[in-house]
Coordinates of N, CA and C in Angstrom, one line a residue:
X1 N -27.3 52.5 -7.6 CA -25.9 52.3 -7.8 C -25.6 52.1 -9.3
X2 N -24.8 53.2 -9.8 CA -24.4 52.8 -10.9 C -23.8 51.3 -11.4
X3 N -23.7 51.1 -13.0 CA -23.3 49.6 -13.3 C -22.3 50.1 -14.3
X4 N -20.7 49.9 -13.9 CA -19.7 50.7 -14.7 C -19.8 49.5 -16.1
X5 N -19.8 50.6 -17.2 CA -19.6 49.7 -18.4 C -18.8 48.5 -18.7
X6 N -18.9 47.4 -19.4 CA -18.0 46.3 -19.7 C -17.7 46.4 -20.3
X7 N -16.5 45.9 -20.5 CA -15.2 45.7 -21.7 C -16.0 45.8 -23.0
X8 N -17.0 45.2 -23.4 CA -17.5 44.8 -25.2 C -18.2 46.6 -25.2
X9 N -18.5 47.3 -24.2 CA -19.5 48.3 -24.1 C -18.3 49.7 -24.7
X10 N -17.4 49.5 -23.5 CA -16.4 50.1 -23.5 C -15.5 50.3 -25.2
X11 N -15.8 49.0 -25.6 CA -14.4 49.2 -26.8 C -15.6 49.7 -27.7
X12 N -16.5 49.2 -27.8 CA -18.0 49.7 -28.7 C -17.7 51.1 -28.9
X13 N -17.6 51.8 -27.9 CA -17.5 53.1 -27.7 C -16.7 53.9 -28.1
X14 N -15.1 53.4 -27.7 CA -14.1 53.9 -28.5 C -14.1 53.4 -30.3
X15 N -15.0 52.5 -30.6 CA -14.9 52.6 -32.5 C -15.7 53.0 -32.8
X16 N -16.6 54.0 -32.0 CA -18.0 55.0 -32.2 C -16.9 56.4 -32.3
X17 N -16.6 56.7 -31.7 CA -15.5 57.7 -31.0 C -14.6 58.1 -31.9
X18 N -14.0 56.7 -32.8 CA -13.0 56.9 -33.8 C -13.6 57.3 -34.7
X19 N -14.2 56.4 -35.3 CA -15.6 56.9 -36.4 C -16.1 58.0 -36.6
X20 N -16.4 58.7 -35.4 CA -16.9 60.1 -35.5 C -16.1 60.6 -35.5
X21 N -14.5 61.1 -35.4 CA -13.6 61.7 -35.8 C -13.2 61.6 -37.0
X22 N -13.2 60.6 -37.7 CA -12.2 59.8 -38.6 C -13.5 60.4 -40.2
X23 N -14.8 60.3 -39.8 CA -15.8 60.4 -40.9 C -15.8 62.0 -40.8
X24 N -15.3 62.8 -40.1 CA -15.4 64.3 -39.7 C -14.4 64.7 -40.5
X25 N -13.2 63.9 -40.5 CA -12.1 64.2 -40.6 C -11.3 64.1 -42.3
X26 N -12.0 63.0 -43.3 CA -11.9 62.1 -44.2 C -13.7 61.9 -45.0
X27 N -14.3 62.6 -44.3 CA -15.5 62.1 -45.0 C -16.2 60.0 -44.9
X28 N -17.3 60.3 -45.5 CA -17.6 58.7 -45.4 C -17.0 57.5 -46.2
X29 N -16.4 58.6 -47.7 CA -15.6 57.7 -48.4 C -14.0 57.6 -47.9
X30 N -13.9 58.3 -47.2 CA -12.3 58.4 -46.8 C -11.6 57.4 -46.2
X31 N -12.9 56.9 -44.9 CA -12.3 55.7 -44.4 C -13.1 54.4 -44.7
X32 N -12.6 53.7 -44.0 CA -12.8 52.1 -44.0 C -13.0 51.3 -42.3
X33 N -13.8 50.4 -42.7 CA -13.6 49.6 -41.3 C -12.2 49.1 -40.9
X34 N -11.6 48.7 -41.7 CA -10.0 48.7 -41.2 C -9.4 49.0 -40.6
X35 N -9.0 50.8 -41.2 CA -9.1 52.2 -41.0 C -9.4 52.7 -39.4
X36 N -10.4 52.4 -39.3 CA -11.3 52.5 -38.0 C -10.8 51.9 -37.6
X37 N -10.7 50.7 -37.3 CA -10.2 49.9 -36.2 C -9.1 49.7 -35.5
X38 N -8.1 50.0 -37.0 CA -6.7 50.0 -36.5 C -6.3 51.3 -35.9
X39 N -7.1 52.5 -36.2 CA -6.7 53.9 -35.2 C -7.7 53.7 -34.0
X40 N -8.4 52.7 -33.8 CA -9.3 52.4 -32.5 C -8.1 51.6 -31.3
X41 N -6.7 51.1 -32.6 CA -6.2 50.1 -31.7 C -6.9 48.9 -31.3
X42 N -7.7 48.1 -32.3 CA -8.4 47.0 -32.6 C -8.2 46.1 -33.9
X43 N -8.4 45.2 -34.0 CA -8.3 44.5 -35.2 C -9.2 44.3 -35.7
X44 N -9.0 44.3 -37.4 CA -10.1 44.0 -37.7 C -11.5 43.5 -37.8
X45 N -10.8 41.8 -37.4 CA -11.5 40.8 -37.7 C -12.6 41.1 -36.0
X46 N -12.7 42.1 -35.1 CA -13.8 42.4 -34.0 C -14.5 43.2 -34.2
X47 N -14.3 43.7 -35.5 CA -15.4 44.9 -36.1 C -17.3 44.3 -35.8
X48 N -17.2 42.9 -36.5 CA -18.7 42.3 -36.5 C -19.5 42.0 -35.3
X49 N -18.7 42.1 -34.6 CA -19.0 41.8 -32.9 C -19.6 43.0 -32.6
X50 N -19.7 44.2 -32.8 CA -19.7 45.1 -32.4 C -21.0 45.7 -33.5
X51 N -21.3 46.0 -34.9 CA -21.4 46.5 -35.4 C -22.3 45.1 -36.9
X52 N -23.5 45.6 -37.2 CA -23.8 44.4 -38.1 C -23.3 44.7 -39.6
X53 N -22.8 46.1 -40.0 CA -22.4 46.5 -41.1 C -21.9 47.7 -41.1
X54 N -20.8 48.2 -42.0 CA -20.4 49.5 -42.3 C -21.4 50.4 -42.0
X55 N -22.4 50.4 -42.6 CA -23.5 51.6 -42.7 C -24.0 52.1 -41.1
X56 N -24.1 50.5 -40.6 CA -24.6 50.7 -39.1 C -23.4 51.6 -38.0
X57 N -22.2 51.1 -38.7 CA -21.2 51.9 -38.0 C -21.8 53.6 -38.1
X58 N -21.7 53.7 -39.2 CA -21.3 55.3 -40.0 C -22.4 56.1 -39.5
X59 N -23.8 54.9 -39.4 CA -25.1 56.1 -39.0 C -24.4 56.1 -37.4
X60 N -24.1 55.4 -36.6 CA -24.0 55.3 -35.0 C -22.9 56.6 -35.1
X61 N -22.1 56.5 -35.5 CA -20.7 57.2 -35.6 C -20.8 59.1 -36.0
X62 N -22.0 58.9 -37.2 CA -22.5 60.3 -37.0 C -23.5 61.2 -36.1
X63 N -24.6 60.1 -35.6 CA -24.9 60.7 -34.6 C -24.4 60.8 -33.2
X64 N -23.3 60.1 -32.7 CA -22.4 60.4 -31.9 C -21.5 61.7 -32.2
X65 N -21.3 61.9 -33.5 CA -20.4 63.4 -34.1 C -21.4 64.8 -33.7
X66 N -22.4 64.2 -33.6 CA -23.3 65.4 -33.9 C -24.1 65.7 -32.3
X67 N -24.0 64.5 -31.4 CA -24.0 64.9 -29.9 C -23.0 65.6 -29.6
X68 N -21.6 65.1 -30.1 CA -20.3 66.1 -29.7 C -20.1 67.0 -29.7
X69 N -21.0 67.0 -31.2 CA -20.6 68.8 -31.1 C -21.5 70.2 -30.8
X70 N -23.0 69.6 -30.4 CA -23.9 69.9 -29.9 C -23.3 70.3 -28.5
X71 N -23.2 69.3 -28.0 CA -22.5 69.2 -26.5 C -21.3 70.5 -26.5
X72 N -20.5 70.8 -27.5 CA -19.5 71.8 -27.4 C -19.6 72.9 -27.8
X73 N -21.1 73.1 -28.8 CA -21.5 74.3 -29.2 C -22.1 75.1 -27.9
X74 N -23.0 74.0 -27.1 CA -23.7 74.7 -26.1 C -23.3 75.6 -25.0
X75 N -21.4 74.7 -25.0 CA -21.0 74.5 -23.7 C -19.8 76.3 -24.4
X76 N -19.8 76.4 -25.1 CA -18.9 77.8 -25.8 C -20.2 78.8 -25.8
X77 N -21.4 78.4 -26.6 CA -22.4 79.2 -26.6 C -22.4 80.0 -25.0
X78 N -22.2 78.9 -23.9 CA -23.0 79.6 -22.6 C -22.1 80.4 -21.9
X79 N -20.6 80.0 -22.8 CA -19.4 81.0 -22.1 C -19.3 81.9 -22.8
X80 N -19.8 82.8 -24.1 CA -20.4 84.0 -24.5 C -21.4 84.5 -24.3
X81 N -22.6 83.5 -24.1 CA -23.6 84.3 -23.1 C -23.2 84.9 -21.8
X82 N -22.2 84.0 -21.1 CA -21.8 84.9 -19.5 C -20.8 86.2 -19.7
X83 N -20.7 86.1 -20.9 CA -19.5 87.4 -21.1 C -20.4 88.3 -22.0
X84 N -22.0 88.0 -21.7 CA -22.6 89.6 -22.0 C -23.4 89.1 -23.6
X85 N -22.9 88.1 -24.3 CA -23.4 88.4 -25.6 C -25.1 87.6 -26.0
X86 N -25.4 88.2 -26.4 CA -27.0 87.2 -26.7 C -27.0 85.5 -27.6
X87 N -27.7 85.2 -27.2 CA -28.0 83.6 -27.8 C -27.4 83.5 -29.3
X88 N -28.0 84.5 -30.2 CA -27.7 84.4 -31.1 C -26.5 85.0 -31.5
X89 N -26.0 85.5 -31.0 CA -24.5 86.5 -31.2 C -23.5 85.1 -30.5
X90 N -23.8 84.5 -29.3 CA -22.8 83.6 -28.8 C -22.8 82.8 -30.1
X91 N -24.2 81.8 -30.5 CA -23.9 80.8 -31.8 C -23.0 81.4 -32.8
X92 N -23.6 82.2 -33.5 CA -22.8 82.8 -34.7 C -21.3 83.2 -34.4
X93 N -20.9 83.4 -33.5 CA -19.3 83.8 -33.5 C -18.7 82.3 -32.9
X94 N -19.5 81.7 -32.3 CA -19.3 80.4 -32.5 C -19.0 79.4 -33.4
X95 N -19.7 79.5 -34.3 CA -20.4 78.7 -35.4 C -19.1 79.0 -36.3
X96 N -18.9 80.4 -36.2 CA -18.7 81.0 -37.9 C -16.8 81.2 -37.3
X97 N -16.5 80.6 -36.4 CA -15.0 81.2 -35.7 C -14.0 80.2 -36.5
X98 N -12.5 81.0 -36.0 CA -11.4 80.5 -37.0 C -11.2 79.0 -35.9
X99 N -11.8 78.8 -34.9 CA -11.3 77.8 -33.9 C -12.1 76.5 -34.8
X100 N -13.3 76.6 -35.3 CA -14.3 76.0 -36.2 C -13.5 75.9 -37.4
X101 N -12.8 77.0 -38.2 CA -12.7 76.5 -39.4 C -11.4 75.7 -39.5
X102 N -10.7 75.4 -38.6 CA -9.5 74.3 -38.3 C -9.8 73.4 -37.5
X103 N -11.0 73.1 -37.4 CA -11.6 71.8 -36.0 C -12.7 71.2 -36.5
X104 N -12.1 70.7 -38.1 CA -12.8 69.8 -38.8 C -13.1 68.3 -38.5
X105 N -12.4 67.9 -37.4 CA -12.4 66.9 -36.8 C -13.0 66.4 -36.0
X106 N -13.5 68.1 -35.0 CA -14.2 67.3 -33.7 C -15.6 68.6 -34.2
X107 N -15.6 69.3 -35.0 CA -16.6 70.2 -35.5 C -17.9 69.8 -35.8
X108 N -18.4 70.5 -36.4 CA -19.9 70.6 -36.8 C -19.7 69.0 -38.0
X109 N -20.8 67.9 -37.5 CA -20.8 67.1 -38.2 C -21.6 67.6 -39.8
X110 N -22.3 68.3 -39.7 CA -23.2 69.0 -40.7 C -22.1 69.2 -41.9
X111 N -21.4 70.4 -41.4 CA -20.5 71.1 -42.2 C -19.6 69.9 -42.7
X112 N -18.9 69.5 -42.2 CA -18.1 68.2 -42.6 C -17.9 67.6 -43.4
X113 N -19.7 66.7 -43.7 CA -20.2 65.8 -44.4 C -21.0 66.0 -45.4
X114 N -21.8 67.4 -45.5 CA -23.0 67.5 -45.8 C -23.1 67.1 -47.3
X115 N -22.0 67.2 -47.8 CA -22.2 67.6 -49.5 C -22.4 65.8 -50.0
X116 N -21.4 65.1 -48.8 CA -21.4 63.2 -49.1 C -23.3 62.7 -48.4
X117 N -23.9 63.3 -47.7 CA -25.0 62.8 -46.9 C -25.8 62.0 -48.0
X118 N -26.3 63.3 -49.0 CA -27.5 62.4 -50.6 C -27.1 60.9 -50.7
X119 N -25.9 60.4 -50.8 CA -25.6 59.6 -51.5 C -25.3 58.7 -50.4
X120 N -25.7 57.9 -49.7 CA -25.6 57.6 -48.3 C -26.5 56.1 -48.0
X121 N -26.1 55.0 -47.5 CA -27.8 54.3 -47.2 C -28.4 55.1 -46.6
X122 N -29.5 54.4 -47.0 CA -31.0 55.3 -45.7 C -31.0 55.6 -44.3
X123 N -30.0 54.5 -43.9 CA -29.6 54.4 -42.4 C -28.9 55.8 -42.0
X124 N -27.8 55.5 -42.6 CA -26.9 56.8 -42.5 C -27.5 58.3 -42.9
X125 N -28.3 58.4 -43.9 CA -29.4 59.3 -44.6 C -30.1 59.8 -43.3
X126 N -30.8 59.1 -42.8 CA -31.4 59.4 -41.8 C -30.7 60.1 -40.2
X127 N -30.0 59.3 -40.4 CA -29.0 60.0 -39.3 C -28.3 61.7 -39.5
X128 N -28.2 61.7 -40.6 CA -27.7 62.5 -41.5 C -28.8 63.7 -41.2
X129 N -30.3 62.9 -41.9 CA -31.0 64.4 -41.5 C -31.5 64.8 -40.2
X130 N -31.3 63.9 -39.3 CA -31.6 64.0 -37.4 C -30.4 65.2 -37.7
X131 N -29.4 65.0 -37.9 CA -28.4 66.3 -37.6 C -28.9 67.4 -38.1
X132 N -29.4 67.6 -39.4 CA -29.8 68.7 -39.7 C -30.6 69.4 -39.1
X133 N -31.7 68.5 -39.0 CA -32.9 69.2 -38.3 C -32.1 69.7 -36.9
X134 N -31.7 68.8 -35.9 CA -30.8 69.6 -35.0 C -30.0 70.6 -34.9
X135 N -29.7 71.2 -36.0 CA -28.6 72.1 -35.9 C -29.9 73.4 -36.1
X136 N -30.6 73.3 -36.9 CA -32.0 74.0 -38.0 C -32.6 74.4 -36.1
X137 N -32.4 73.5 -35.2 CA -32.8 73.7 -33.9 C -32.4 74.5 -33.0
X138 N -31.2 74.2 -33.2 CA -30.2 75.1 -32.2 C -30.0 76.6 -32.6
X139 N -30.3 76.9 -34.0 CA -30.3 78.2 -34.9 C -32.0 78.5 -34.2
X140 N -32.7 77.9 -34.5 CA -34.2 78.4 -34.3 C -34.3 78.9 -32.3
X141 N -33.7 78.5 -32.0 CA -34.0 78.2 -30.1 C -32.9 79.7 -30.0
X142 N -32.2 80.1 -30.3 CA -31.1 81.1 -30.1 C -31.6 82.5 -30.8
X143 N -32.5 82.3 -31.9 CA -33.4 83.4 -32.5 C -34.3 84.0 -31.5
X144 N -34.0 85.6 -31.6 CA -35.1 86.4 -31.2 C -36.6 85.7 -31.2
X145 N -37.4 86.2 -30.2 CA -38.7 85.5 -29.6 C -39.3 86.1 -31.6
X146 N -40.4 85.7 -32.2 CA -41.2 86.3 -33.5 C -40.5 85.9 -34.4
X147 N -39.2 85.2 -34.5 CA -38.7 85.1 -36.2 C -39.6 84.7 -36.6
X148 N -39.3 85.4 -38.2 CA -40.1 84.4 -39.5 C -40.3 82.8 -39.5
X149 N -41.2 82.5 -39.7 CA -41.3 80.7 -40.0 C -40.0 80.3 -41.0
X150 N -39.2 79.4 -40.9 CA -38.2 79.2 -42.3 C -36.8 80.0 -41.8
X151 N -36.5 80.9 -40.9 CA -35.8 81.8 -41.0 C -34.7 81.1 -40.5
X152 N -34.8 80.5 -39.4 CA -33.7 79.1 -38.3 C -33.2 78.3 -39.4
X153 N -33.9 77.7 -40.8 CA -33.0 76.8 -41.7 C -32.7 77.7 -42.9
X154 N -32.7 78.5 -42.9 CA -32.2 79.7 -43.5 C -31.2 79.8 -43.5
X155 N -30.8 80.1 -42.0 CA -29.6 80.7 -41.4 C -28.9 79.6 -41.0
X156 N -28.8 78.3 -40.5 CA -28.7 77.5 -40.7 C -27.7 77.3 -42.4
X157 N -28.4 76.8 -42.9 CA -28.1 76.7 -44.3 C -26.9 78.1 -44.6
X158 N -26.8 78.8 -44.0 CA -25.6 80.3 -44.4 C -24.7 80.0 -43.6
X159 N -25.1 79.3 -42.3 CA -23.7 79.0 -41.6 C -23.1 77.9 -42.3
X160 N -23.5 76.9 -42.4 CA -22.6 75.3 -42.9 C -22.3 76.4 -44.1
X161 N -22.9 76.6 -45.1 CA -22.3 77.1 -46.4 C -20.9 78.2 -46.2
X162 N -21.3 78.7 -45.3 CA -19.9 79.8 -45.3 C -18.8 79.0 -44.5
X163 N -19.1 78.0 -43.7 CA -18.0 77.3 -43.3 C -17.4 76.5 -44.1
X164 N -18.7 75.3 -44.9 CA -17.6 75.0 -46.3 C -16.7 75.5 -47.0
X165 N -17.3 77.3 -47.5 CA -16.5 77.9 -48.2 C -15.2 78.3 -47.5
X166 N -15.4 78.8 -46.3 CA -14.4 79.1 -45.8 C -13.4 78.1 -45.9
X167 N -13.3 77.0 -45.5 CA -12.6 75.6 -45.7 C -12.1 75.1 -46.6
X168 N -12.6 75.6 -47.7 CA -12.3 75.5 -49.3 C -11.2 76.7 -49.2
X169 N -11.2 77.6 -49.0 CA -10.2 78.5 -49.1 C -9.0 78.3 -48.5
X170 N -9.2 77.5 -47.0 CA -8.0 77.4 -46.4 C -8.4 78.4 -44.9
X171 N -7.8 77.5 -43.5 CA -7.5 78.2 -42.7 C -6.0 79.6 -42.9
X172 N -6.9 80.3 -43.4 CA -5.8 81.4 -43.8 C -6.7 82.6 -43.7
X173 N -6.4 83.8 -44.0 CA -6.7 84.9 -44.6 C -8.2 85.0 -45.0
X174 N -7.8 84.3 -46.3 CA -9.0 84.6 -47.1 C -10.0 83.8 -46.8
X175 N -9.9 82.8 -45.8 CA -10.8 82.1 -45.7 C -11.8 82.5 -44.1
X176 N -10.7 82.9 -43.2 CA -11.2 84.1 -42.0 C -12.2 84.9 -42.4
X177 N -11.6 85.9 -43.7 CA -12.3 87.3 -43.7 C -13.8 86.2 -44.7
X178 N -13.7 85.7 -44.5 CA -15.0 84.9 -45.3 C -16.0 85.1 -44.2
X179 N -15.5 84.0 -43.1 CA -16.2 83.9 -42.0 C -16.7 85.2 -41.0
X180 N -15.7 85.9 -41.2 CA -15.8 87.4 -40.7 C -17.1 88.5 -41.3
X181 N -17.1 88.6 -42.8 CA -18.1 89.0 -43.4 C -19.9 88.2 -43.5
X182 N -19.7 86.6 -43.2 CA -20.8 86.5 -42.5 C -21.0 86.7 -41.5
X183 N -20.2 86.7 -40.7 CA -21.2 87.3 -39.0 C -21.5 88.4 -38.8
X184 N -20.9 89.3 -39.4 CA -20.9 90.3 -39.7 C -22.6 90.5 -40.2
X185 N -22.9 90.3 -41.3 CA -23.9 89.9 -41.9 C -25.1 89.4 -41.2
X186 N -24.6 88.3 -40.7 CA -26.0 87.5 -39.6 C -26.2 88.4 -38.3
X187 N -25.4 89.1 -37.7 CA -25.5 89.8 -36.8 C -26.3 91.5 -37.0
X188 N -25.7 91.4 -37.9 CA -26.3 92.7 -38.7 C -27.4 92.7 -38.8
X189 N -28.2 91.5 -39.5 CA -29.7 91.4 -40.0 C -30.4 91.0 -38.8
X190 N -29.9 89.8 -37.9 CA -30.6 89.4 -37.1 C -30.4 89.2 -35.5
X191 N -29.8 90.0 -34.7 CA -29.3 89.8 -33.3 C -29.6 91.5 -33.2
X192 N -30.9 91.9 -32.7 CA -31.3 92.4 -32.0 C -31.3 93.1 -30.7
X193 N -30.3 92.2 -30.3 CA -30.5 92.5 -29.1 C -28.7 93.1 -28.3
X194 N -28.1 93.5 -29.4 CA -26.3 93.4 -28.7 C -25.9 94.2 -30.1
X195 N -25.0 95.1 -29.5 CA -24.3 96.2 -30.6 C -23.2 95.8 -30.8
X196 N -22.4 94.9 -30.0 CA -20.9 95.3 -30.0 C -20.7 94.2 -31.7
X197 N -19.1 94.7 -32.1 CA -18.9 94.4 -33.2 C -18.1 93.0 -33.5
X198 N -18.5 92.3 -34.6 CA -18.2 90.6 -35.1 C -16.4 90.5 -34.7

């Protein structure tokens, strides 16, 4: 028989939840415990109850971002796999889509953050590179059976980058045909297995 969570479990949850939005959304310097709390609908002074320091928040908070959006890559990934397209063709039109480059919020914790991660405690640092390697995973598992050794953080490394840029430009135009000419590109070089076009 299940044991439904308690109230301290429960609110824990929802300032994990804001957190991962809020650091997706604003970066790590953007927000504050405050911040958090008060868009948690909490005060601040219950932050410590919950959490031994900022840092402890921020690593919990990103790897919660980075379940979510694992969780949502897979779950879009398997609804272009059912509509015909291969593993790697579902990621990349996935990965590299205009739904992505305006869903900075609940998106790729990677792309997000990545440029604030160096400068980071260790705690968060580390959480920081569990996402990476995760993502370097999900690129490598969706790759034709024989890629090159290196090739998954490669490609990896072209997706976040053309989503930053694209992001930089603006959900607009010019920031689409960004994203359009990499898939274009990644699909071209590396998807094997499916013709139809980006």
């Amino acid at each position: 028989m299940e044991i439904a969570p308690n109230r301290k479990a429960l609110t824990h949850e929802r300032i994990v939840e804001t957190a991962a939005r809020a650091i997706r959304r604003a970066g790590f310097q953007g927000v504050g415990v405050a911040d958090i709390m008060k868009e948690a609908g909490l005060t601040h002074g219950g932050f410590y109850a919950h959490f031994a320091s900022r840092d402890a928040l921020l690593a919990e908070a990103l790897a919660h971002a980075g379940q979510q959006s694992a969780a949502r890559m897979a779950k879009g990934n398997a609804a272009r796999e059912a509509e015909g397209a291969s593993p790697f063709r579902a990621l990349v039109e996935g990965y590299l889509s205009e739904r992505h480059l305006s869903g900075t919020e609940n998106g790729c914790a990677v792309a997000a953050l990545v440029s604030e991660m160096p400068r980071q405690s260790p705690d968060v640092r580390a959480a920081a590179a569990a996402r990476v390697r995760g993502l370097v995973a999900v690129v490598e598992k969706a790759l034709p059976e024989g890629a090159a050794p290196g090739l998954a953080a490669a490609i990896a490394s072209q997706m976040v980058g053309a989503l930053q840029l694209a992001r930089t430009l603006g959900d607009n135009a010019e920031g689409q045909a960004l994203l359009a000419d990499n898939r274009r590109l990644l699909l071209a070089q590396h998807d094997r297995s499916s013709s139809s076009s980006a």
